[in-house]
PDB file of C-alpha atoms in Angstrom:
ATOM      1  CA  MET A  95     -15.445  -1.842 -37.804  1.00 76.00           C
ATOM      2  CA  SER A  96     -16.066   1.826 -36.355  1.00 85.00           C
ATOM      3  CA  LEU A  97     -14.476   3.703 -33.583  1.00 89.00           C
ATOM      4  CA  ALA A  98     -16.568   3.151 -30.170  1.00 89.00           C
ATOM      5  CA  LYS A  99     -16.407   7.046 -29.935  1.00 93.00           C
ATOM      6  CA  PRO A 100     -19.046   9.923 -30.622  1.00 95.00           C
ATOM      7  CA  TRP A 101     -18.686  11.543 -33.916  1.00 97.00           C
ATOM      8  CA  ARG A 102     -17.763  15.334 -33.897  1.00 97.00           C
ATOM      9  CA  ASP A 103     -18.604  17.935 -36.756  1.00 97.00           C
ATOM     10  CA  LEU A 104     -15.525  18.250 -38.887  1.00 97.00           C
ATOM     11  CA  ASP A 105     -15.097  21.980 -39.280  1.00 97.00           C
ATOM     12  CA  ARG A 106     -12.794  24.778 -38.214  1.00 96.00           C
ATOM     13  CA  SER A 107     -13.547  24.274 -34.303  1.00 97.00           C
ATOM     14  CA  THR A 108     -12.767  20.576 -34.150  1.00 97.00           C
ATOM     15  CA  VAL A 109      -9.737  20.896 -36.344  1.00 97.00           C
ATOM     16  CA  GLY A 110      -8.225  23.733 -33.882  1.00 96.00           C
ATOM     17  CA  SER A 111      -9.160  22.089 -30.728  1.00 97.00           C
ATOM     18  CA  ALA A 112      -7.482  18.431 -32.074  1.00 97.00           C
ATOM     19  CA  PRO A 113      -4.254  17.713 -30.402  1.00 97.00           C
ATOM     20  CA  SER A 114      -0.949  17.344 -32.534  1.00 97.00           C
ATOM     21  CA  ARG A 115      -0.888  13.833 -32.047  1.00 98.00           C
ATOM     22  CA  TYR A 116      -0.462  10.731 -33.760  1.00 98.00           C
ATOM     23  CA  ALA A 117      -4.057   8.916 -33.976  1.00 98.00           C
ATOM     24  CA  LEU A 118      -6.464   6.575 -36.144  1.00 97.00           C
ATOM     25  CA  TYR A 119      -9.026   8.444 -37.181  1.00 97.00           C
ATOM     26  CA  GLU A 120     -12.201   7.867 -38.789  1.00 96.00           C
ATOM     27  CA  LEU A 121     -14.568  10.089 -41.362  1.00 97.00           C
ATOM     28  CA  GLY A 122     -18.123  10.212 -41.776  1.00 97.00           C
ATOM     29  CA  ASP A 123     -20.686  11.465 -43.884  1.00 96.00           C
ATOM     30  CA  ALA A 124     -23.249  13.698 -42.965  1.00 95.00           C
ATOM     31  CA  ASP A 125     -25.500  10.454 -41.740  1.00 95.00           C
ATOM     32  CA  GLY A 126     -22.585   9.176 -39.753  1.00 93.00           C
ATOM     33  CA  ASP A 127     -21.865   6.462 -42.303  1.00 94.00           C
ATOM     34  CA  THR A 128     -17.780   5.795 -42.401  1.00 94.00           C
ATOM     35  CA  VAL A 129     -16.558   7.120 -45.505  1.00 94.00           C
ATOM     36  CA  GLY A 130     -12.740   6.258 -44.605  1.00 93.00           C
ATOM     37  CA  PHE A 131      -9.956   6.067 -41.912  1.00 94.00           C
ATOM     38  CA  GLY A 132      -6.858   7.189 -41.528  1.00 96.00           C
ATOM     39  CA  THR A 133      -3.645   7.797 -39.237  1.00 97.00           C
ATOM     40  CA  GLY A 134      -1.227  10.595 -38.905  1.00 97.00           C
ATOM     41  CA  VAL A 135      -0.995  13.580 -36.991  1.00 98.00           C
ATOM     42  CA  LEU A 136      -4.362  14.491 -36.074  1.00 98.00           C
ATOM     43  CA  ARG A 137      -4.609  18.058 -36.410  1.00 98.00           C
ATOM     44  CA  ASP A 138      -2.507  18.143 -39.732  1.00 97.00           C
ATOM     45  CA  GLU A 139      -4.684  15.172 -41.346  1.00 97.00           C
ATOM     46  CA  LEU A 140      -7.885  16.967 -40.170  1.00 97.00           C
ATOM     47  CA  LYS A 141      -7.246  20.271 -41.802  1.00 97.00           C
ATOM     48  CA  GLU A 142      -6.285  18.469 -44.876  1.00 96.00           C
ATOM     49  CA  ALA A 143      -9.680  16.469 -44.463  1.00 95.00           C
ATOM     50  CA  LEU A 144     -11.625  19.791 -44.092  1.00 95.00           C
ATOM     51  CA  ALA A 145      -9.874  21.315 -46.749  1.00 94.00           C
ATOM     52  CA  TYR A 146     -10.008  18.232 -49.752  1.00 91.00           C
ATOM     53  CA  GLY A 147     -12.466  15.837 -48.390  1.00 84.00           C
ATOM     54  CA  ASP A 148     -16.112  15.420 -48.603  1.00 86.00           C
ATOM     55  CA  ALA A 149     -16.222  13.878 -45.134  1.00 95.00           C
ATOM     56  CA  ALA A 150     -18.479  16.057 -42.244  1.00 97.00           C
ATOM     57  CA  LYS A 151     -17.803  14.082 -39.453  1.00 98.00           C
ATOM     58  CA  VAL A 152     -14.762  12.558 -37.651  1.00 98.00           C
ATOM     59  CA  ARG A 153     -13.562  10.813 -34.706  1.00 97.00           C
ATOM     60  CA  TRP A 154     -10.573   9.665 -33.399  1.00 97.00           C
ATOM     61  CA  GLU A 155      -8.442   7.519 -31.372  1.00 97.00           C
ATOM     62  CA  LEU A 156      -4.952   8.839 -29.717  1.00 97.00           C
ATOM     63  CA  ALA A 157      -2.209   6.836 -30.500  1.00 97.00           C
ATOM     64  CA  ASP A 158       1.825   6.905 -28.971  1.00 97.00           C
ATOM     65  CA  SER A 159       3.336   6.761 -32.103  1.00 97.00           C
ATOM     66  CA  ALA A 160       2.732   6.434 -35.762  1.00 96.00           C
ATOM     67  CA  GLU A 161       3.663   2.679 -35.711  1.00 97.00           C
ATOM     68  CA  HIS A 162       0.974   2.553 -32.463  1.00 97.00           C
ATOM     69  CA  ALA A 163      -1.877   4.398 -35.057  1.00 96.00           C
ATOM     70  CA  GLU A 164      -0.831   1.865 -37.695  1.00 95.00           C
ATOM     71  CA  ARG A 165      -1.435  -1.301 -35.490  1.00 95.00           C
ATOM     72  CA  LEU A 166      -4.824   0.530 -34.378  1.00 93.00           C
ATOM     73  CA  LEU A 167      -5.549   0.719 -38.104  1.00 93.00           C
ATOM     74  CA  ALA A 168      -4.961  -2.822 -38.456  1.00 93.00           C
ATOM     75  CA  GLU A 169      -6.824  -3.782 -35.561  1.00 89.00           C
ATOM     76  CA  HIS A 170     -10.034  -1.928 -36.714  1.00 83.00           C
ATOM     77  CA  VAL A 171      -9.623  -3.015 -40.828  1.00 78.00           C
ATOM     78  CA  GLU A 172      -9.329  -6.921 -39.246  1.00 75.00           C
ATOM     79  CA  ALA A 173     -12.422  -6.523 -37.049  1.00 63.00           C
TER      80      ALA A 173
END
C-alpha cells in the first residue's frame, strides 16, 4: 500500500532538504508507480537511491527510531 503523501522529485534538492532522521520511504518511477520501499536514515538512503537507483520520485513518513520505521514498513506491506 502506498504512503498517503505527495510525491517529490528525487533530485539533489530533495535529498539536500530531507531530514537526517529515520523514516519509511517509497520510491516511484516517473509515472508515480511504486518501485520499492525502504527504511533507514532518510537523507543517507536518498543519497544512495539518487546515485544508484532508477527511481524518479520519493515520498516518506518520518519515524522515531529504526524499529519504528520497520514497524511502519510492516504495516504498509501487510495492507
